[in-house]
Amino acid sequence: KHYQNQHAAKFIPQLAFRRLVREIMFDVTPVGEAYRIQSVALAALQEVAEMHITAFFEGMMSLFDSL
């Protein structure tokens, strides 16, 4: 199961994820300042976000299975 999570295709479209990160960065950045994010860092952020979402839904599924 852990192997499948690490090697599964991304379920959040990359372009949509990049837009979301850009929007969040714009919202939290002070006026007049601009930041850039490396593509490697963005890929790592997306991977961790997807792992977190997957773990959350797996936890929810196990909660409902126990009812």
PDB file of C-alpha atoms in Angstrom:
ATOM      1  CA  LYS A   1       0.000   0.000   0.000  1.00  0.00           C
ATOM      2  CA  HIS A   2       2.791   2.424   0.910  1.00  0.00           C
ATOM      3  CA  TYR A   3       4.558   1.528  -2.349  1.00  0.00           C
ATOM      4  CA  GLN A   4       1.427   2.374  -4.320  1.00  0.00           C
ATOM      5  CA  ASN A   5       1.122   5.796  -2.672  1.00  0.00           C
ATOM      6  CA  GLN A   6       4.721   6.692  -3.498  1.00  0.00           C
ATOM      7  CA  HIS A   7       4.556   5.629  -7.130  1.00  0.00           C
ATOM      8  CA  ALA A   8       1.005   6.558  -8.073  1.00  0.00           C
ATOM      9  CA  ALA A   9       0.338   9.208 -10.673  1.00  0.00           C
ATOM     10  CA  LYS A  10      -0.500  12.644  -9.369  1.00  0.00           C
ATOM     11  CA  PHE A  11      -4.221  13.156  -8.827  1.00  0.00           C
ATOM     12  CA  ILE A  12      -4.036  16.959  -8.591  1.00  0.00           C
ATOM     13  CA  PRO A  13      -3.296  18.390 -12.044  1.00  0.00           C
ATOM     14  CA  GLN A  14       0.136  19.999 -11.956  1.00  0.00           C
ATOM     15  CA  LEU A  15      -0.933  23.248 -13.599  1.00  0.00           C
ATOM     16  CA  ALA A  16      -3.869  23.705 -11.216  1.00  0.00           C
ATOM     17  CA  PHE A  17      -1.603  23.020  -8.229  1.00  0.00           C
ATOM     18  CA  ARG A  18       0.946  25.556  -9.489  1.00  0.00           C
ATOM     19  CA  ARG A  19      -1.792  28.183  -9.871  1.00  0.00           C
ATOM     20  CA  LEU A  20      -3.028  27.519  -6.338  1.00  0.00           C
ATOM     21  CA  VAL A  21       0.477  27.829  -4.867  1.00  0.00           C
ATOM     22  CA  ARG A  22       1.072  31.036  -6.838  1.00  0.00           C
ATOM     23  CA  GLU A  23      -2.219  32.487  -5.576  1.00  0.00           C
ATOM     24  CA  ILE A  24      -1.415  31.600  -1.954  1.00  0.00           C
ATOM     25  CA  MET A  25       2.095  33.037  -2.271  1.00  0.00           C
ATOM     26  CA  PHE A  26       0.637  36.247  -3.724  1.00  0.00           C
ATOM     27  CA  ASP A  27      -1.855  36.509  -0.842  1.00  0.00           C
ATOM     28  CA  VAL A  28       0.760  36.121   1.896  1.00  0.00           C
ATOM     29  CA  THR A  29       3.562  38.158   0.303  1.00  0.00           C
ATOM     30  CA  PRO A  30       3.855  41.802   1.384  1.00  0.00           C
ATOM     31  CA  VAL A  31       3.027  44.394  -1.273  1.00  0.00           C
ATOM     32  CA  GLY A  32       6.043  45.243  -3.400  1.00  0.00           C
ATOM     33  CA  GLU A  33       7.836  41.945  -2.785  1.00  0.00           C
ATOM     34  CA  ALA A  34       7.891  38.956  -5.083  1.00  0.00           C
ATOM     35  CA  TYR A  35       9.077  35.435  -4.436  1.00  0.00           C
ATOM     36  CA  ARG A  36       9.812  32.573  -6.775  1.00  0.00           C
ATOM     37  CA  ILE A  37       9.639  28.866  -6.088  1.00  0.00           C
ATOM     38  CA  GLN A  38      11.898  26.309  -7.726  1.00  0.00           C
ATOM     39  CA  SER A  39      10.216  23.575  -9.761  1.00  0.00           C
ATOM     40  CA  VAL A  40      11.820  20.902  -7.562  1.00  0.00           C
ATOM     41  CA  ALA A  41      10.378  22.540  -4.441  1.00  0.00           C
ATOM     42  CA  LEU A  42       6.976  22.821  -6.095  1.00  0.00           C
ATOM     43  CA  ALA A  43       7.041  19.131  -7.063  1.00  0.00           C
ATOM     44  CA  ALA A  44       7.992  18.178  -3.497  1.00  0.00           C
ATOM     45  CA  LEU A  45       5.212  20.371  -2.108  1.00  0.00           C
ATOM     46  CA  GLN A  46       2.677  18.735  -4.420  1.00  0.00           C
ATOM     47  CA  GLU A  47       3.849  15.251  -3.481  1.00  0.00           C
ATOM     48  CA  VAL A  48       3.547  15.979   0.237  1.00  0.00           C
ATOM     49  CA  ALA A  49       0.148  17.642  -0.222  1.00  0.00           C
ATOM     50  CA  GLU A  50      -1.152  14.614  -2.117  1.00  0.00           C
ATOM     51  CA  MET A  51       0.239  12.223   0.509  1.00  0.00           C
ATOM     52  CA  HIS A  52      -1.497  14.253   3.233  1.00  0.00           C
ATOM     53  CA  ILE A  53      -4.822  14.272   1.378  1.00  0.00           C
ATOM     54  CA  THR A  54      -4.544  10.518   0.710  1.00  0.00           C
ATOM     55  CA  ALA A  55      -3.801   9.777   4.362  1.00  0.00           C
ATOM     56  CA  PHE A  56      -6.719  11.972   5.422  1.00  0.00           C
ATOM     57  CA  PHE A  57      -9.191  10.149   3.189  1.00  0.00           C
ATOM     58  CA  GLU A  58      -7.803   6.735   4.167  1.00  0.00           C
ATOM     59  CA  GLY A  59      -8.368   7.706   7.799  1.00  0.00           C
ATOM     60  CA  MET A  60     -11.909   8.805   7.025  1.00  0.00           C
ATOM     61  CA  MET A  61     -12.608   5.550   5.190  1.00  0.00           C
ATOM     62  CA  SER A  62     -11.354   3.490   8.133  1.00  0.00           C
ATOM     63  CA  LEU A  63     -13.523   5.586  10.461  1.00  0.00           C
ATOM     64  CA  PHE A  64     -16.622   4.845   8.395  1.00  0.00           C
ATOM     65  CA  ASP A  65     -15.691   1.164   8.044  1.00  0.00           C
ATOM     66  CA  SER A  66     -15.719   0.828  11.822  1.00  0.00           C
ATOM     67  CA  LEU A  67     -19.277   2.155  12.131  1.00  0.00           C
TER      68      LEU A  67
END
